[in-house]
C-alpha atoms as one frame of an Amber mdcrd trajectory, in Angstrom:
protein
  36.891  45.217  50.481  35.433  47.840  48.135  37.980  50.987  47.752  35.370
  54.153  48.310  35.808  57.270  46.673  36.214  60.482  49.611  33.123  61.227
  51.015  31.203  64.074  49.286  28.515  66.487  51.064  25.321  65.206  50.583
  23.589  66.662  47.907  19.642  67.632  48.786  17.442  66.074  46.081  15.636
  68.658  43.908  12.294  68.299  44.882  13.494  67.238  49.155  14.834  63.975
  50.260  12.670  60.960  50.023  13.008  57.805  52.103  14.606  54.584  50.501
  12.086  51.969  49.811  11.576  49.623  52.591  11.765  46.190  51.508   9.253
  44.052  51.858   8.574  41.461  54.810   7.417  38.479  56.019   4.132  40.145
  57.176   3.895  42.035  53.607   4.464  38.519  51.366   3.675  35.470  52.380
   6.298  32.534  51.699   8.443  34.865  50.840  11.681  35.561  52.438  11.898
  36.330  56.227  12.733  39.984  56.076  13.250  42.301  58.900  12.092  45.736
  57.575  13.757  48.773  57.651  12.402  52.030  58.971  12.081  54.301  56.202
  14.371  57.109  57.474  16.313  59.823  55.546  20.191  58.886  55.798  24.062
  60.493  55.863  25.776  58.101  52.945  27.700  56.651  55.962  24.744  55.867
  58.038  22.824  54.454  54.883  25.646  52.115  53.913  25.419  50.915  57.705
  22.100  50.450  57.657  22.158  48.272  54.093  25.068  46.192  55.670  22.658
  45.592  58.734  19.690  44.518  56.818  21.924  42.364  54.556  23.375  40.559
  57.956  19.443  40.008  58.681  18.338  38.511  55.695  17.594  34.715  55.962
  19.469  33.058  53.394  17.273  31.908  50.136  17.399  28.081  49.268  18.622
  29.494  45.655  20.329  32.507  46.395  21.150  34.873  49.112  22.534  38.845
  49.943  25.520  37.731  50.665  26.100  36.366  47.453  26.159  39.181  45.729
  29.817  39.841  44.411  31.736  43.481  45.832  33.008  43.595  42.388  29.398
  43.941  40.847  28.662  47.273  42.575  30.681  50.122  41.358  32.059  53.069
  43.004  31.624  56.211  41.464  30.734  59.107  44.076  29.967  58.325  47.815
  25.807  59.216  47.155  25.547  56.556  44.213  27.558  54.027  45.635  24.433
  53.825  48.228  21.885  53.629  45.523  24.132  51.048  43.608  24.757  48.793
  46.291  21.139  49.239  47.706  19.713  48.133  44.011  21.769  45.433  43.397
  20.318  43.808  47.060  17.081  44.020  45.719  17.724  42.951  42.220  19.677
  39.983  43.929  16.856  38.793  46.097  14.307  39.453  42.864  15.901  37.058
  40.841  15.184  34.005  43.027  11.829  35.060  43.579  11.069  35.276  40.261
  12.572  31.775  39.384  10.692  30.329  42.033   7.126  31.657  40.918   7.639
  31.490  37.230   6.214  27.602  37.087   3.547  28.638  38.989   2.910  31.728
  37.316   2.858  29.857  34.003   0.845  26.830  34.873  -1.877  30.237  35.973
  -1.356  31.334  32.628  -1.773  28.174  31.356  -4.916  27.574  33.101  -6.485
  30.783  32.570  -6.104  30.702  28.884  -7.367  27.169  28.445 -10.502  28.376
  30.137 -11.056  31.504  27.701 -10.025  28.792  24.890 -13.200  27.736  24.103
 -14.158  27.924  20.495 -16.257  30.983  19.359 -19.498  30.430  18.562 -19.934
  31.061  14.386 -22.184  31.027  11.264 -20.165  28.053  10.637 -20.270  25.950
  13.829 -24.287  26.473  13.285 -24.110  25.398   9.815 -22.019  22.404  11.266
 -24.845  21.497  13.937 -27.642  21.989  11.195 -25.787  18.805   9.142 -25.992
  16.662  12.347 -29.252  17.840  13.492 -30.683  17.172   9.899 -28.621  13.166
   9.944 -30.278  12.521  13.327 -33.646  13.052  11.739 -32.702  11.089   8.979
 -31.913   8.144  11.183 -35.179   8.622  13.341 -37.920  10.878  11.266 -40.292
  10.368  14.645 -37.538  12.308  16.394 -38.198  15.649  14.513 -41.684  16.550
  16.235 -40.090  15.960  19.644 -36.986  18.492  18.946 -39.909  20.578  18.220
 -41.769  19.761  21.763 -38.327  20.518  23.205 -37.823  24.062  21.568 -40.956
  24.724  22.625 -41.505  23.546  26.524 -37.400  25.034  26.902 -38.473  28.404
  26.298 -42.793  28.291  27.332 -41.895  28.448  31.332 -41.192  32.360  30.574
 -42.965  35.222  33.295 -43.108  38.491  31.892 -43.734  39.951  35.348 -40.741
  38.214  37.068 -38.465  38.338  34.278 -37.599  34.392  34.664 -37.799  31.011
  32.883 -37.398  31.200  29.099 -34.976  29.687  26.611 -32.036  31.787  27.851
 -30.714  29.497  30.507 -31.307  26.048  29.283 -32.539  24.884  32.437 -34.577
  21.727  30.950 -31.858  19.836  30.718 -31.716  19.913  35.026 -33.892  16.551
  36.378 -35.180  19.075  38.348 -37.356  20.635  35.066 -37.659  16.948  33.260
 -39.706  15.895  35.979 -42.115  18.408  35.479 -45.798  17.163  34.334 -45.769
  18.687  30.578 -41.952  17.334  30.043 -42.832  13.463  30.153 -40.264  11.865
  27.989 -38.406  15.074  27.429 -35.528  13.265  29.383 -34.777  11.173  26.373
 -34.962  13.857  23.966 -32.155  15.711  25.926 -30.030  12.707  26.311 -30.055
  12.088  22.594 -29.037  15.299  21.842 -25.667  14.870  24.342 -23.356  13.587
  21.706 -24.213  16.404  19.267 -23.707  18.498  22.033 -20.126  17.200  23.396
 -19.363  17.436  19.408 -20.238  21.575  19.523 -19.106  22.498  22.792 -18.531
  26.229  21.670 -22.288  25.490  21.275 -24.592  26.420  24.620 -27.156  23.434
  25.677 -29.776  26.825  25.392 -28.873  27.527  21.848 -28.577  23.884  21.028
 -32.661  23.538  22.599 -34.226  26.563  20.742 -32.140  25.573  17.866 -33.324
  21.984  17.078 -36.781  23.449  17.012 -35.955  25.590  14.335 -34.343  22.982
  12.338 -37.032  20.725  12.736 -39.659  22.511  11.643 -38.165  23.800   8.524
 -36.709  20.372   7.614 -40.699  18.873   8.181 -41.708  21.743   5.493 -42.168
  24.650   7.946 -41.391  28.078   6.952 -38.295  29.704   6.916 -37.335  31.040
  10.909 -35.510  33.387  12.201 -32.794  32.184  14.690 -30.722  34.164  16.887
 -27.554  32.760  19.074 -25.820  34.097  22.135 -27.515  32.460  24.981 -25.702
  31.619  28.194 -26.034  28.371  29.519 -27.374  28.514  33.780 -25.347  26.404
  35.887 -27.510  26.245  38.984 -30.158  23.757  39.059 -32.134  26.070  41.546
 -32.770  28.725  38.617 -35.274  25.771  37.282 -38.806  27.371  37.280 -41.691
  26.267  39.665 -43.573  23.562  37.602 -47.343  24.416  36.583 -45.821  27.421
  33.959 -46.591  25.550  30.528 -49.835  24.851  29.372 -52.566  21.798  30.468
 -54.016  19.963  27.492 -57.469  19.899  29.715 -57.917  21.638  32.952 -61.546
  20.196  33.551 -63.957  18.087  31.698 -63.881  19.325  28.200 -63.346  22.769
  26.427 -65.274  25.025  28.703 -64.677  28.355  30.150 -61.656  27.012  32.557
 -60.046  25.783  29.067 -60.128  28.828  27.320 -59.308  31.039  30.800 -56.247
  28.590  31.223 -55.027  29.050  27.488 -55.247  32.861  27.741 -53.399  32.955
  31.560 -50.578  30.559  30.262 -49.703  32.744  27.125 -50.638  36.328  27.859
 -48.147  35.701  31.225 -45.541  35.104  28.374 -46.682  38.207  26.089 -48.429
  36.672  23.583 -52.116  37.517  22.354 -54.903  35.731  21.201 -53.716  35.557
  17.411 -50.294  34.462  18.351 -51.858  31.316  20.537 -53.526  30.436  17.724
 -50.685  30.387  15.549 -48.147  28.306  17.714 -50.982  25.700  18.200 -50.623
  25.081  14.921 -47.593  23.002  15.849 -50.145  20.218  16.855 -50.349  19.300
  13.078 -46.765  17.508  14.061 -46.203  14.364  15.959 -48.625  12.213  17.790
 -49.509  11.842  21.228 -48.154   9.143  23.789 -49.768   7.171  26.704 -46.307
   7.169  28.745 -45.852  10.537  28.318 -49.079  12.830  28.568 -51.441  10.118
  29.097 -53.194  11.222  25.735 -52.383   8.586  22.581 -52.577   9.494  18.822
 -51.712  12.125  16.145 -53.365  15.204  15.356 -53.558  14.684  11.647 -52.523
  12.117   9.108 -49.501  13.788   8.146 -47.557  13.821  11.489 -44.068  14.224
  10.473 -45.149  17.238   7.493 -45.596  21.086   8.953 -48.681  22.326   6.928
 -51.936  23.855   8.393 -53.477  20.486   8.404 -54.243  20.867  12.162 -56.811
  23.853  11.354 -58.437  22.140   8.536 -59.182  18.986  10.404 -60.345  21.399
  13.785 -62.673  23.052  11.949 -63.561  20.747   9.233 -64.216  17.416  11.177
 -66.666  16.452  13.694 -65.326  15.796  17.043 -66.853  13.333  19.631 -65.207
  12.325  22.663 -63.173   9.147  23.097 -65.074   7.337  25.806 -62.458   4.493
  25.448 -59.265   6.525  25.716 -57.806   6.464  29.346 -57.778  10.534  29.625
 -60.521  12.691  28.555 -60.074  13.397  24.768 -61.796  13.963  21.081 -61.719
  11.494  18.072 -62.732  12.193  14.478 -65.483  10.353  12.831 -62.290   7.465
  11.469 -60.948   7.061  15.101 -57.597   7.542  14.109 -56.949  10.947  14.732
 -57.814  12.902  17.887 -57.760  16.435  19.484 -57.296  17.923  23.282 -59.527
  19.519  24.921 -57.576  22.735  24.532 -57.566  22.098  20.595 -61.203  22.264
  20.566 -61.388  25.544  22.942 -59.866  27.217  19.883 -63.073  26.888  18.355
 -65.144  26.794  20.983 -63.932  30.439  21.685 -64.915  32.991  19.016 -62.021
  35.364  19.423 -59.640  32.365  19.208 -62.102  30.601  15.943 -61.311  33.330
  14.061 -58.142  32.856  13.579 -58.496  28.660  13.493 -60.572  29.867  10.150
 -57.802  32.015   8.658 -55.475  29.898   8.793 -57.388  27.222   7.680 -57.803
  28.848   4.456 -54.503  30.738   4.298 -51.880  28.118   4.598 -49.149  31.379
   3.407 -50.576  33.536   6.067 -50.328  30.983   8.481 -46.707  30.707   7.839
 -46.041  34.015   8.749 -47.748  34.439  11.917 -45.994  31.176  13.360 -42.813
  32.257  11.750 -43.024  35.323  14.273 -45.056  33.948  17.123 -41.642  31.110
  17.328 -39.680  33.580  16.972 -41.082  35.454  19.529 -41.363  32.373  21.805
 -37.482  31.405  21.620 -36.367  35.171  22.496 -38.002  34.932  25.731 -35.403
  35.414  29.010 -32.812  36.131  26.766 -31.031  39.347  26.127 -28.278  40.522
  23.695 -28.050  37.907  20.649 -26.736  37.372  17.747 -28.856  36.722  14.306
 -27.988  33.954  12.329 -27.580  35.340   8.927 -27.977  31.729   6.937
């Protein structure tokens, strides 16, 4: 039994008397002990000590610990007022220190968790420099793969809608079956499933930077000029963001390169932002790769040099005679050789006098031609994104 000191008047707190905290209870915290509250009511020391003893009687006994475990001989005596406060904060320091021991797995494991999620690398200079090298070796291995990372870049980001502010390279969306099986991305499936290992090798690395970035890559390893890149783009993770399909452009909307053509061209890129000269300039892309029956119907290259970025593509359009391919199975041009062939929306651009105008600059102007792609891909990657980062190198 604890030897108390004589009782002493009770001693009104400076600013009035304020209630004891109530403990908590069952109905407060779950799974945590079955407490019977106390009412918070201003006590006598005698009346307060009574009412401790009865809520220590009530307490259901811990499986590690429990109130009446606490030793006498840990609460000491020193007037009858802090004798109270003692006792009182030893019960709850008592039944804190199970608690505690119980959650702390848990609450580490949480903490655990929580920072392996926010673990992921940060996406550098150098883990860009790193994807360049295996970008670049990939080539290497297949050269014919180059013009499709291109194709890639390029349908990722085209399915943009400057009105509805949706679609664009910001999301990464083709890589959804949902996109792939749209019309224009025939074959596009492979192209992403190639990339996988590249991109399970850079997973600080977003599937929409890794899209827009092959592009880039491409084109300058191919003897493109130099691009601008920027990074920072956050992967979606809901397949229903995918655009509806019918947002890129149609290689021939009717029979041959008439008004619908040229109306179609103009729809498909001014509903991105981009204007007649800037059309121009990313068609110039055509001077890469070739076309393919089991993917747009359409078979053979553009120019003789499909795997070099040069403005080929407008010296052959303007400089060649084009007659259509009566034997091909969809509705295209050949040159006077038969080896190399054009779309129909190739020869609106010169068919069209506001477009031809441009064909001929750049036909001439190889440098200038450079530039204006250089910003019009530029342009064409930023689309539905917000916020990046350049890349400096």
């Amino acid at each position: 039994e604890i030897k108390r000191a004589p009782r002493q008047p009770d001693i009104p707190h400076p600013q009035g008397h304020f209630p004891p905290r109530s403990l908590p209870t069952a109905s407060t915290r779950p799974n945590m002990f079955s407490i019977v509250a106390a009412k918070p009511t201003i006590f006598a020391s005698s009346a307060r000590r009574s009412a401790v003893s009865k809520r220590r009687a009530k307490l259901t006994a811990c499986p590690r610990a429990s109130a009446e475990e606490i030793p006498a001989e840990s609460v000491v005596a020193r007037s009858d007022q802090n004798v109270s406060f003692t006792r009182r904060d030893a019960l709850l320091a008592a039944l804190a220190v199970p608690l505690v021991m119980r959650d702390a797995p848990a609450f580490a494991e949480t903490k655990k968790r929580a920072g392996a999620a926010g673990a992921a690398p940060k996406t550098s200079e150098e883990s860009f420099a790193s994807l360049r090298s295996d970008i670049e070796a990939l080539m290497k291995k297949d050269g014919d793969f180059g013009p499709t990372m291109v194709r890639l870049a390029w349908h990722s980001s085209g399915t943009y809608d400057k009105m509805s502010k949706t679609g664009g390279s910001g999301g990464g969306t083709i890589r959804f079956k949902e996109e792939l099986a749209h019309g224009g991305n025939a074959g596009l499936d492979k192209a992403v499933a190639r990339l996988e290992p590249i991109k399970r090798k850079h997973p600080e690395i977003s599937y929409a930077d890794l899209f827009a970035y092959v592009g880039v890559v491409a084109i300058e390893t191919m003897g493109g000029p130099k691009l601008k890149f920027s990074y920072g783009r956050v992967d979606e993770m809901d397949p229903n963001a995918v655009t509806p399909d019918g947002r890129l452009p149609d290689a021939d909307v009717g029979d041959g390169p008439g008004p619908k053509e040229r109306d179609h061209l103009r729809a498909i890129f001014n509903r991105m932002g981009f204007d007649d000269q800037e059309i121009v300039a990313l068609s110039g892309a055509h001077a890469l790769g070739r076309c393919h029956a089991d993917a747009s119907g359409y078979v053979g290259p553009w120019s003789g040099t499909p795997l070099l970025f040069n403005n080929s593509y407008f010296v052959l359009l303007k400089g060649l005679k084009w007659a259509p391919n009566d034997e091909a199975a969809k509705f295209q041009y050949k040159d006077p050789s038969g080896q190399l062939m054009m779309l129909p929306s190739d020869i609106a651009l010169i068919e069209d006098a506001k477009f031809k105008k441009y064909v001929d600059v750049y036909a001439k102007d190889q440098k200038k031609f450079f530039a204006h792609f250089a910003d019009a891909f530029e342009k064409l990657e930023s689309l539905g994104t917000s916020g990046l980062t350049p890349l400096s190198a």
